[in-house]
Coordinates of N, CA and C in Angstrom, one line a residue:
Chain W
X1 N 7.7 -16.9 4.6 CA 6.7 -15.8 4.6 C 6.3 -15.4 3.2
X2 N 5.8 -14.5 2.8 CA 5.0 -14.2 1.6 C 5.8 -12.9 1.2
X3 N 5.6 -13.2 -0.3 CA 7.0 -12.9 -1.2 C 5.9 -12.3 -2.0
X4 N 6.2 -10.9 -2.8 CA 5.6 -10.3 -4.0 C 6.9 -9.6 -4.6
X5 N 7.0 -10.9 -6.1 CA 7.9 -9.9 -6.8 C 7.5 -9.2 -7.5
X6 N 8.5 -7.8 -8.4 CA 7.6 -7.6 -10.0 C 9.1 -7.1 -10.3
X7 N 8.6 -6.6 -11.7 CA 10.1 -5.9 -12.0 C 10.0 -4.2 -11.7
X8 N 11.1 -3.5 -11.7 CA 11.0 -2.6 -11.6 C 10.5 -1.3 -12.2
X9 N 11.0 -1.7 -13.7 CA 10.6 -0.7 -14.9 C 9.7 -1.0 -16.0
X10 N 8.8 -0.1 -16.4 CA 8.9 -0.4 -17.4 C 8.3 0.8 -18.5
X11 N 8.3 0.9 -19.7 CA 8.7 1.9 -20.7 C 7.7 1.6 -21.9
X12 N 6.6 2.7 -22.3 CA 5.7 2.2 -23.7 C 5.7 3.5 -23.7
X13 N 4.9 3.4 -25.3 CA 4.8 4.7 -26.0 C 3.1 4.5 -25.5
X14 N 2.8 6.2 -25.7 CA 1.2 6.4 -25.6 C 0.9 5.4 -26.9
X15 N -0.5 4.9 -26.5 CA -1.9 4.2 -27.1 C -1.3 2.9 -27.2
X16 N 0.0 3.0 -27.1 CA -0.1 1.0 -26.8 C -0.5 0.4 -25.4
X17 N -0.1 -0.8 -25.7 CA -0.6 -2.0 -24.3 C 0.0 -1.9 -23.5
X18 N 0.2 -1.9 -21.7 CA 0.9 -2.4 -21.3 C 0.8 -3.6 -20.4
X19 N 2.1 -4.4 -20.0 CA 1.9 -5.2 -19.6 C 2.4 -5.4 -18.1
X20 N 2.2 -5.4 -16.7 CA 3.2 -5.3 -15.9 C 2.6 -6.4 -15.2
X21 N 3.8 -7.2 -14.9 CA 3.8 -8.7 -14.0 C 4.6 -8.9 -12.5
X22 N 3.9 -9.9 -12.1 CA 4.1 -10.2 -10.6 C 3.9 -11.4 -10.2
X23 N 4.6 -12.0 -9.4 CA 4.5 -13.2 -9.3 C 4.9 -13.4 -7.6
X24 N 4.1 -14.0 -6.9 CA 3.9 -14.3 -5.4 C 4.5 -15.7 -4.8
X25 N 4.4 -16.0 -3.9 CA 4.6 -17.2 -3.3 C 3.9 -17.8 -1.9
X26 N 2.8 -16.9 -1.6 CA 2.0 -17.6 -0.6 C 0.7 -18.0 -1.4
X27 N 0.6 -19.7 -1.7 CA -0.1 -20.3 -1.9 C -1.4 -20.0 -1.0
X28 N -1.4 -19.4 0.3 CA -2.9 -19.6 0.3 C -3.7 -17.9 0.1
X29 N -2.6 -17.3 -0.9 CA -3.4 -15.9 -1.4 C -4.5 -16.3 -1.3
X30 N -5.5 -15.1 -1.1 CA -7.0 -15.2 -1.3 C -7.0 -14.0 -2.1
X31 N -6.6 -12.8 -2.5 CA -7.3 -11.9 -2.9 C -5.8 -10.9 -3.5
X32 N -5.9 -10.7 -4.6 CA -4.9 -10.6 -5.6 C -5.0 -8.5 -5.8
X33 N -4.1 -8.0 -5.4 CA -4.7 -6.7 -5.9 C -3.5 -5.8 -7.2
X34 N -4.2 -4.9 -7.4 CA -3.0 -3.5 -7.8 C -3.6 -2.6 -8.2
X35 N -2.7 -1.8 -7.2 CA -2.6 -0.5 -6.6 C -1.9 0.7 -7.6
X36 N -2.0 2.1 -7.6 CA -1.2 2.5 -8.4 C -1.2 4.0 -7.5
X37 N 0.5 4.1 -7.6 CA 0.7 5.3 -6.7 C 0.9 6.6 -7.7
X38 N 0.7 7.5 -7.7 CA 1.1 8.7 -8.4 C 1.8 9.6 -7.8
X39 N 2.2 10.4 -8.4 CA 4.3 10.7 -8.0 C 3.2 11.6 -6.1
X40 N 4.1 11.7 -5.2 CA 3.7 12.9 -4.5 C 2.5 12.2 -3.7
X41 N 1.7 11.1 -4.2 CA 0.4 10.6 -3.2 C 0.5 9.3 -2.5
X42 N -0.7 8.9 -2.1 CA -0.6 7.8 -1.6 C -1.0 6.8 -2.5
X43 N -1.4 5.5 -2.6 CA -1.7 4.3 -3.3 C -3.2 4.6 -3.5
X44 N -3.8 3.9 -4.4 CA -5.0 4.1 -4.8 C -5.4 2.4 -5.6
X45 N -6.7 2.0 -5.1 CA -6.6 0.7 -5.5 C -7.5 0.8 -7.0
X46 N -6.7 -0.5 -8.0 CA -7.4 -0.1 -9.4 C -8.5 -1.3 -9.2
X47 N -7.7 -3.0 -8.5 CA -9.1 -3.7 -8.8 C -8.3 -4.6 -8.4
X48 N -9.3 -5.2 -8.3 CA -8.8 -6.7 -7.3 C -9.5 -8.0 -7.9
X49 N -8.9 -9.3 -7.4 CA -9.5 -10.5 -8.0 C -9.1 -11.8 -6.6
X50 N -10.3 -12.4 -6.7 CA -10.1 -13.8 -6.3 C -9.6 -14.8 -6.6
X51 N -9.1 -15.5 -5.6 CA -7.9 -16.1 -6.2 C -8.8 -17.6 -6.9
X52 N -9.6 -17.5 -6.9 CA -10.4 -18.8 -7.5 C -10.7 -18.3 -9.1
X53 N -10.5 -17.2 -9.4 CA -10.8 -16.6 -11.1 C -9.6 -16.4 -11.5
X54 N -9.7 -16.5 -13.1 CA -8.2 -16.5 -13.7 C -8.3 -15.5 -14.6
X55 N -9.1 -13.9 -14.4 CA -9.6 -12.9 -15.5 C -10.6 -12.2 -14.7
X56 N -10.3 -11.2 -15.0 CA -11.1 -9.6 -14.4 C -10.8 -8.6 -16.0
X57 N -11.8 -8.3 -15.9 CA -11.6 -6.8 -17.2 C -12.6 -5.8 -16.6
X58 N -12.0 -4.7 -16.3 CA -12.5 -3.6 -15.9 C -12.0 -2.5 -17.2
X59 N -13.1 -2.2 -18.1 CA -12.8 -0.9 -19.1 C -11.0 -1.0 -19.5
X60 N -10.3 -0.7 -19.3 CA -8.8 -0.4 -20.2 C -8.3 -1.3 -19.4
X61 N -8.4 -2.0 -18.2 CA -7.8 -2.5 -17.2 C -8.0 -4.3 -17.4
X62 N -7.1 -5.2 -17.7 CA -7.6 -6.9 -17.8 C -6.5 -7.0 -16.6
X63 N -6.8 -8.1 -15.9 CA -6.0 -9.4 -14.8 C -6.0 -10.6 -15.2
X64 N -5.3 -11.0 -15.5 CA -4.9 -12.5 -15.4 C -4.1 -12.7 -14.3
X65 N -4.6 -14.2 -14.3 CA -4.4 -14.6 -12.7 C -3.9 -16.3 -13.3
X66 N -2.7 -16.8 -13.7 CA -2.2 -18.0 -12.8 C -1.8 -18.8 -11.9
X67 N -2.9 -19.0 -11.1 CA -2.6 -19.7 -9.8 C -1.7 -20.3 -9.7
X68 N -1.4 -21.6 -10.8 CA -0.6 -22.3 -10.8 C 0.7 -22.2 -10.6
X69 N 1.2 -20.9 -11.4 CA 2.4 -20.6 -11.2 C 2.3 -19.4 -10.4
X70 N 1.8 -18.9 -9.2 CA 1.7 -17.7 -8.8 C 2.3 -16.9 -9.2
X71 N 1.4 -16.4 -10.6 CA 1.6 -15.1 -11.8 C 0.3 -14.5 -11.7
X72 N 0.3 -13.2 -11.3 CA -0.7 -12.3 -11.9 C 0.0 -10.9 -12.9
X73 N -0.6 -10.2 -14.1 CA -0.3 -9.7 -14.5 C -1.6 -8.6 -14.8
X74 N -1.0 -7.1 -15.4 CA -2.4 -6.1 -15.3 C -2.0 -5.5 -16.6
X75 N -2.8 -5.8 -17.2 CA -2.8 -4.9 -18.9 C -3.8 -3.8 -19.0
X76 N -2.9 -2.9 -19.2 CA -3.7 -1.5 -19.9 C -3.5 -1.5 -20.9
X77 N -4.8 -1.5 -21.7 CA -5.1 -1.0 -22.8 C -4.9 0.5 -23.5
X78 N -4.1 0.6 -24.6 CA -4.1 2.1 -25.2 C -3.8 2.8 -23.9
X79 N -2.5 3.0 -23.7 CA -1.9 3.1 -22.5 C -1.8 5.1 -22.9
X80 N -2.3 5.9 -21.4 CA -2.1 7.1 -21.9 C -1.0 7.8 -20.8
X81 N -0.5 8.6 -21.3 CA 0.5 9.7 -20.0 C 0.1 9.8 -18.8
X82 N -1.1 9.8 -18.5 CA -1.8 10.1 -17.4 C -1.6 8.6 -16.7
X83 N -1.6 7.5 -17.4 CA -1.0 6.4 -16.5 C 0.3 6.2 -16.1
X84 N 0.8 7.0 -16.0 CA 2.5 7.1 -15.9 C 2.5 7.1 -13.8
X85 N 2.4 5.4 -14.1 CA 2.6 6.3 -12.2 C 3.6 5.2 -11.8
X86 N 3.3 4.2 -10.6 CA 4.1 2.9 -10.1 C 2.9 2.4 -9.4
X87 N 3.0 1.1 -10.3 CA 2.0 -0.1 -10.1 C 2.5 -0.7 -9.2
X88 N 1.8 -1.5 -7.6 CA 1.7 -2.0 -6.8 C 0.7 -3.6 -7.1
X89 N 1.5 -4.4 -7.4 CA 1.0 -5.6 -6.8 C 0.6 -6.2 -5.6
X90 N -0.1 -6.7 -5.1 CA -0.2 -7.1 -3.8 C -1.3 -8.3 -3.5
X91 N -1.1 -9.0 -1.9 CA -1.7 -9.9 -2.2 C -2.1 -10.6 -0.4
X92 N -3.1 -11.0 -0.4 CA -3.5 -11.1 1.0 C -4.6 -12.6 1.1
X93 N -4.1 -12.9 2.2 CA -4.9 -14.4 3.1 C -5.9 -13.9 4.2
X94 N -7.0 -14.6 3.9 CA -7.9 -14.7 5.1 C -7.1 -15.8 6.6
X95 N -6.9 -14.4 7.4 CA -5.9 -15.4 8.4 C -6.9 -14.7 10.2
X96 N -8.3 -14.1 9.5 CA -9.0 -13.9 10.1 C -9.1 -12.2 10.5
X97 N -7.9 -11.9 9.7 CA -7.7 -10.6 9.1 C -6.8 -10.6 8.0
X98 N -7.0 -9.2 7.1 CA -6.5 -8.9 5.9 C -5.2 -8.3 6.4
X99 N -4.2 -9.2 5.6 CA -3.0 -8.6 5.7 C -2.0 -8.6 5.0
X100 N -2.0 -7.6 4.0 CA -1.5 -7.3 2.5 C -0.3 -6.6 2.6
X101 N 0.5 -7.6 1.6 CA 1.9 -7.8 1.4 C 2.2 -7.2 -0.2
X102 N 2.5 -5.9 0.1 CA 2.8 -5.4 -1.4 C 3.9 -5.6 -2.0
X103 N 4.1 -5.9 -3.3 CA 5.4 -6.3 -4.2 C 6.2 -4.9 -4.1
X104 N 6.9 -5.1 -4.8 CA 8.1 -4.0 -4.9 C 8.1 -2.7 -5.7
X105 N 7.0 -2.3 -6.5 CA 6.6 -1.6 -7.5 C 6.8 -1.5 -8.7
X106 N 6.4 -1.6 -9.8 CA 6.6 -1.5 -11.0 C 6.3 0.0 -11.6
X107 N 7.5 0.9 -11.6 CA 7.1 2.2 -12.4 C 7.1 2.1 -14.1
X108 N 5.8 2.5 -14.6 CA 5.2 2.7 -15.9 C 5.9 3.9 -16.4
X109 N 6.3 4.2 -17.5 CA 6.8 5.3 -18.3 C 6.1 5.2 -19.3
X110 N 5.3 6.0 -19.7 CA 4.6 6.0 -21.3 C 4.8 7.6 -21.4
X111 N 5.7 7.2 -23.1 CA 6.2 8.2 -23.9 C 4.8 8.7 -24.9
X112 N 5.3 10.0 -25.3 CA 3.9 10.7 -25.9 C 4.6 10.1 -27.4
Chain H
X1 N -14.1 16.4 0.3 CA -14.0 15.9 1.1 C -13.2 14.8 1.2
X2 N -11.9 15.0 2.1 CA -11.0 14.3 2.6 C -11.0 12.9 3.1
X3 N -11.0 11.6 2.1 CA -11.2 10.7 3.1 C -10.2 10.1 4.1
X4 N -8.5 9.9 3.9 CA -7.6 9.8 4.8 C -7.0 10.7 4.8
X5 N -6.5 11.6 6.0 CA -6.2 12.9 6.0 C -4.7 12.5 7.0
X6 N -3.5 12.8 6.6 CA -2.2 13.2 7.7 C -1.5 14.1 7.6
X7 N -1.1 14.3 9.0 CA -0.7 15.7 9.2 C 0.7 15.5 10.2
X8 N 1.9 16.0 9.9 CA 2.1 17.0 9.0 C 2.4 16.1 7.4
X9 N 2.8 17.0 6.3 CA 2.9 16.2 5.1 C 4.3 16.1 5.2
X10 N 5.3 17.1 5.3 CA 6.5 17.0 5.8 C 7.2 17.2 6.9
X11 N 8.1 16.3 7.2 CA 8.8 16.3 8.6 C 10.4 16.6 8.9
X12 N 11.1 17.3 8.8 CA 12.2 17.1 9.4 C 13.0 17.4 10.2
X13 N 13.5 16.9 10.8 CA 14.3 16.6 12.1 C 15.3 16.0 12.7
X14 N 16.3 16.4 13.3 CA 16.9 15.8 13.9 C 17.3 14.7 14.6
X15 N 18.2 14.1 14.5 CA 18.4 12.3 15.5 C 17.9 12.8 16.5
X16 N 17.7 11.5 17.0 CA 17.4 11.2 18.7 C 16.2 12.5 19.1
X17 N 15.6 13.2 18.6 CA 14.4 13.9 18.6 C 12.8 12.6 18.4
X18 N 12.2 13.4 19.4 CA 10.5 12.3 19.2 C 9.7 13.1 18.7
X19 N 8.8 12.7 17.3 CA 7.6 13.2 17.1 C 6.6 12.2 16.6
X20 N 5.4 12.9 16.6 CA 4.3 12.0 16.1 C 3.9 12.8 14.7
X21 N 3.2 11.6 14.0 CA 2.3 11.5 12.9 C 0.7 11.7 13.2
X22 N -0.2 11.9 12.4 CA -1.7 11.9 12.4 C -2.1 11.5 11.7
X23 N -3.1 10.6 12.2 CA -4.0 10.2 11.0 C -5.3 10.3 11.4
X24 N -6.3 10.3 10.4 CA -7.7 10.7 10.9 C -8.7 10.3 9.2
X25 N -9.5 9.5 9.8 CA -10.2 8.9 8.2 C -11.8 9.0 8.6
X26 N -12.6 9.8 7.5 CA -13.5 10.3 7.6 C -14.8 9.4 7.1
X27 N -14.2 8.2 7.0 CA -15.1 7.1 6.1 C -16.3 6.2 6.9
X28 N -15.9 6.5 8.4 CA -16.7 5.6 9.1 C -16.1 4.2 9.2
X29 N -14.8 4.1 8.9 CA -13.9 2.4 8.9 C -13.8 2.7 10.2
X30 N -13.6 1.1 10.3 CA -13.3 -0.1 12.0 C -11.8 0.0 11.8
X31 N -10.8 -0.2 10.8 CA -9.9 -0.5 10.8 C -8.9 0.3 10.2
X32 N -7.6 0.8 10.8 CA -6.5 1.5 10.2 C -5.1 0.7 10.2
X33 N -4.2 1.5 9.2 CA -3.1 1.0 9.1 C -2.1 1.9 9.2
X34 N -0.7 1.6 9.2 CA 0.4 2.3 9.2 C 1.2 1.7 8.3
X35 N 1.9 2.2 7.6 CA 2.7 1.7 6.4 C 4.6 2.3 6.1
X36 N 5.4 2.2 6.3 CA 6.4 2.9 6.1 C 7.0 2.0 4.4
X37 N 6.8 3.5 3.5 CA 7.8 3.1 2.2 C 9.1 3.8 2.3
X38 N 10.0 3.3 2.0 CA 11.4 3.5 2.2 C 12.0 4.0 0.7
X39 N 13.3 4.3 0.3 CA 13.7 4.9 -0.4 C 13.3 4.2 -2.1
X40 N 13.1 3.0 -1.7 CA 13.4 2.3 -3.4 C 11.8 2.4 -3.8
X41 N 10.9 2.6 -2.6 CA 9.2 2.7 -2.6 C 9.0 1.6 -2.4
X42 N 9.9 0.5 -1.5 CA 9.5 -0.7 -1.0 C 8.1 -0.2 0.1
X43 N 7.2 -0.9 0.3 CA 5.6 -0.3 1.2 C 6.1 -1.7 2.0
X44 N 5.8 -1.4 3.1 CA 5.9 -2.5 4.4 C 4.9 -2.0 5.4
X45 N 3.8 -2.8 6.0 CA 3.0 -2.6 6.7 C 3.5 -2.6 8.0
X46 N 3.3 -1.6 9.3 CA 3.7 -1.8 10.4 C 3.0 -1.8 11.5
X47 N 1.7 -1.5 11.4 CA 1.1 -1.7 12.3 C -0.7 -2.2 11.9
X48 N -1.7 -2.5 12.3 CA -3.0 -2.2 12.1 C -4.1 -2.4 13.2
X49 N -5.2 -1.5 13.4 CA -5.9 -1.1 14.5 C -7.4 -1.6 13.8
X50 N -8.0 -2.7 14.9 CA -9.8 -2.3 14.4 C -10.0 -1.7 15.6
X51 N -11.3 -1.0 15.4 CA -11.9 -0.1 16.8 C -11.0 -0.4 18.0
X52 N -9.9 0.8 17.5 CA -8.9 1.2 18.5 C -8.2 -0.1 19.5
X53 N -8.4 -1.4 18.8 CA -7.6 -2.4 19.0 C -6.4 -2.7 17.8
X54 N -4.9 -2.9 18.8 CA -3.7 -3.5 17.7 C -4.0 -5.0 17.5
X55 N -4.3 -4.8 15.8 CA -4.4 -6.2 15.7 C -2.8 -6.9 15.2
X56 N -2.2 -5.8 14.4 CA -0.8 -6.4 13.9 C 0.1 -5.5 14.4
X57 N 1.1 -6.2 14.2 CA 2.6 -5.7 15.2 C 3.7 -6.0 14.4
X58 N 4.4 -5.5 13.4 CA 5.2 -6.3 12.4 C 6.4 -6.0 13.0
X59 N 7.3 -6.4 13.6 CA 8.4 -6.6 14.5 C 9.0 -5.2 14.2
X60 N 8.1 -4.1 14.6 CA 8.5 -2.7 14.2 C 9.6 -2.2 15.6
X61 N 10.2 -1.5 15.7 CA 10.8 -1.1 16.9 C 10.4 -0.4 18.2
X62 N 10.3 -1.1 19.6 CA 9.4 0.0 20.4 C 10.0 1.4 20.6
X63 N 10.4 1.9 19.5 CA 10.1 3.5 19.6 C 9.5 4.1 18.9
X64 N 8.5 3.2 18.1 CA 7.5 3.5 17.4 C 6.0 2.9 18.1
X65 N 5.3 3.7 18.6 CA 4.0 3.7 18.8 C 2.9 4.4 18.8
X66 N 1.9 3.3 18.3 CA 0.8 3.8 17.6 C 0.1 4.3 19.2
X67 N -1.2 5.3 18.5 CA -2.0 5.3 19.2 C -3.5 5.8 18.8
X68 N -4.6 4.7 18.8 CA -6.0 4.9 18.5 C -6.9 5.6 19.8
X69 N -7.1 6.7 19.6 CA -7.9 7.4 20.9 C -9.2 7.0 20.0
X70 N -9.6 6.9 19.1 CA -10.9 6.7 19.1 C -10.6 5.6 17.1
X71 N -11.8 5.2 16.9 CA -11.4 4.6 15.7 C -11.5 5.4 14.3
X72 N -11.4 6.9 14.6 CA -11.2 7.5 13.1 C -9.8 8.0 13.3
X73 N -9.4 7.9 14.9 CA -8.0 8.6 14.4 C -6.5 7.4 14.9
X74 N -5.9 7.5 14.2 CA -4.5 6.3 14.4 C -2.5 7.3 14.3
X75 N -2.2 7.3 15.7 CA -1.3 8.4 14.8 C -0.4 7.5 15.8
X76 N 0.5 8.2 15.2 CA 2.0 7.5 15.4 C 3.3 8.4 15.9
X77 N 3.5 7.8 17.1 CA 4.6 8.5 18.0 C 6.3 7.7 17.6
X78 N 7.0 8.6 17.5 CA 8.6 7.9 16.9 C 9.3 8.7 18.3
X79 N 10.0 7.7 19.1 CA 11.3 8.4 19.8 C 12.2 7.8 19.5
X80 N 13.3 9.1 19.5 CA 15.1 8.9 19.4 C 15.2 8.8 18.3
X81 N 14.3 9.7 17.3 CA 14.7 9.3 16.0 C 16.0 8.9 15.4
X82 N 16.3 7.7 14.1 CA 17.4 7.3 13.7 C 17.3 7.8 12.2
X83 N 18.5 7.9 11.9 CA 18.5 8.1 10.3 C 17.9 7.1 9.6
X84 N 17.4 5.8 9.7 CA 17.3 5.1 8.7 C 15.4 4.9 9.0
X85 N 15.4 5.9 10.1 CA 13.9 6.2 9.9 C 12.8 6.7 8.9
X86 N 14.1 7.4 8.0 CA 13.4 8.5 7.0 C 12.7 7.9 6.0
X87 N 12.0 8.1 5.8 CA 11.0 7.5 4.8 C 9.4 8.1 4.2
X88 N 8.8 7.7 4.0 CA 7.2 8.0 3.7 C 6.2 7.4 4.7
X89 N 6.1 7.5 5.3 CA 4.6 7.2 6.1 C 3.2 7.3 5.7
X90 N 3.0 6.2 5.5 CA 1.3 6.3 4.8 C 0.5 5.8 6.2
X91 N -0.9 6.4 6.2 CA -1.9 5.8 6.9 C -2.8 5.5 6.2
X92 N -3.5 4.3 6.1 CA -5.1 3.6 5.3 C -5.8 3.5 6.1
X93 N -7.4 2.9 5.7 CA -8.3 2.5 6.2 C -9.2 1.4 5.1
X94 N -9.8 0.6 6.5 CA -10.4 -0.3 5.5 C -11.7 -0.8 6.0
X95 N -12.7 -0.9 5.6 CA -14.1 -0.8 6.3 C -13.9 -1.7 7.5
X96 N -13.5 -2.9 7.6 CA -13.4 -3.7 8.8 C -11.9 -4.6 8.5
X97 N -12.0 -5.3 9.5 CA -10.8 -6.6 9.2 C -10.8 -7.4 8.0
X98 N -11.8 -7.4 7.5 CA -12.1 -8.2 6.0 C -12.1 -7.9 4.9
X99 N -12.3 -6.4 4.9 CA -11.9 -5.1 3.8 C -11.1 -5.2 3.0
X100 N -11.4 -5.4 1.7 CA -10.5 -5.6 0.9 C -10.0 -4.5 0.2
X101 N -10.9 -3.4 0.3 CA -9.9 -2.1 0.0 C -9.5 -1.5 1.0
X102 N -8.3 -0.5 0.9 CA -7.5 0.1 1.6 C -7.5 1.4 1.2
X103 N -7.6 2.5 2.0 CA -8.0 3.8 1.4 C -6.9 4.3 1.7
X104 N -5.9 5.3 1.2 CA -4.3 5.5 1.4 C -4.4 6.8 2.0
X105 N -3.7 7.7 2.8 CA -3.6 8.7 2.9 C -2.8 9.4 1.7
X106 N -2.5 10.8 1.9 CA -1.3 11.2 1.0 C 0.3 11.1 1.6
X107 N 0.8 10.3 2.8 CA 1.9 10.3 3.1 C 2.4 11.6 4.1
X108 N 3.4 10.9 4.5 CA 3.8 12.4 5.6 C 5.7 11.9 5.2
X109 N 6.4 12.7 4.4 CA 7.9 12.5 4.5 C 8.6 12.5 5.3
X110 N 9.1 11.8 6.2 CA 9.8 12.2 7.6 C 11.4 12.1 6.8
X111 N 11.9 13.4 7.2 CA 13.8 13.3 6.7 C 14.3 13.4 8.3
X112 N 15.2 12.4 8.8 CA 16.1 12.8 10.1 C 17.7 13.2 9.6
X113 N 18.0 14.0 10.3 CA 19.1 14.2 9.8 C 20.4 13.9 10.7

C-alpha cells in the first residue's frame, strides 16, 4: 500500500532556510502535495506538483521532486515564526478518484 | 465566510455512548471527506462522499457512519464509543473526485473517557 515518510522535527532560527523532507513509495503517485497545519486548525494546502516535474517555486516556497528515488522536499526561504506549524506531505494516484495518503508530519520550530 | 464548518468543536464523553459530528461546506464541492488524526497527528482518511455517494470506505469500524443528506453536508455518527476513539476529526472538501485541493475544516476533538 502507499507509504509517506518524513521526519518528525525540525528546528531553525528565524530568516534562515528550511528544509523538510519526504519520501513515498507508491510509484504510481500522480500529484505530490504539502499541507501545513497550525496548532488548534485544520490543514491548509501550500502547493502541489506533478509528478512528471522535478521543481515548483512559489515566492518563499521551492519543491523538489525526485521521482527516482521517491523524495520530495519543501524549502522555505528566510524562514519566519509565523511558519512555525506541522508540515504535511502527501501524495495521491489517479485511481479514478483522489485518494491522498498523508505522511506523518513534520513540526517546524523557528527560533526568533 | 466560512468555507468547511464542524460542529461541535469539542466533544466529550463517555464509553459506549453514540454521537454525531457535522459537517457542512459552503463551496459548492461534489465531494467530502472524513479524516481522523490520532494522538502523534498521524491524518488517516476514513471515509469520502461525491454527491451524497460513498466512494471510500477505509476498513473504518461499523460504528462509525457517515451520512450525506444532501452534498454540502457529510456528518458522522459514532456508536458505543471506545477509548481509542479519541482523536481530532477533520471534515474536507474538494471540488469533485479529481480535486486536487482539499479544503479542511477546523476539527472537532472528540475525548471518551
Amino acid at each position: 500500500g502507499e507509504d509517506v515518510e518524513q521526519s518528525l522535527f525540525l528546528s531553525v532560527r528565524e530568516g534562515d532556510s528550511s528544509v523538510i523532507n519526504c519520501t513515498y513509495t507508491d510509484s504510481s503517485s500522480t500529484y505530490l502535495y504539502w499541507y501545513k497545519q497550525e496548532p488548534g486548525a485544520g490543514l491548509q494546502l501550500l502547493t502541489y506538483i506533478f509528478s512528471n516535474m522535478d521543481m515548483k517555486q512559489d515566492q518563499r516556497l521551492t519543491v523538489l521532486l525526485n521521482k527516482k528515488d521517491k523524495h520530495l522536499s519543501l524549502r522555505i526561504a528566510d524562514t519566519q515564526t509565523g511558519d512555525s506549524a506541522i508540515y504535511f506531505c502527501a501524495e495521491s494516484a489517479r485511481r479514478g478518484y483522489q485518494k491522498v495518503t498523508f505522511g506523518t508530519g513534520t513540526k517546524l520550530q523557528v527560533i526568533p | 465566510d466560512t468555507a468547511v464548518s464542524q460542529t461541535p468543536k469539542y466533544l466529550v464523553t463517555q464509553m459506549g455512548n453514540d454521537k454525531s459530528i457535522k459537517c457542512e461546506q459552503n463551496l459548492g464541492h461534489d465531494t467530502m471527506y472524513w479524516y481522523k488524526q490520532d494522538s502523534k497527528k498521524f491524518l488517516k482518511i476514513m471515509f469520502s462522499y461525491n454527491n451524497k455517494e460513498l466512494i471510500i470506505n477505509e476498513t473504518v469500524p461499523n460504528r462509525f457512519s457517515p451520512k450525506s443528506p444532501d452534498k454540502a453536508h457529510l456528518n458522522l455518527h459514532i456508536n458505543s464509543l471506545e477509548l481509542g476513539d479519541s482523536a481530532v476529526y477533520f471534515c474536507a472538501s474538494s471540488q469533485d473526485l479529481a480535486g486536487n485541493e482539499q479544503f479542511f475544516g477546523p476539527g472537532t476533538r472528540l475525548t471518551v473517557l
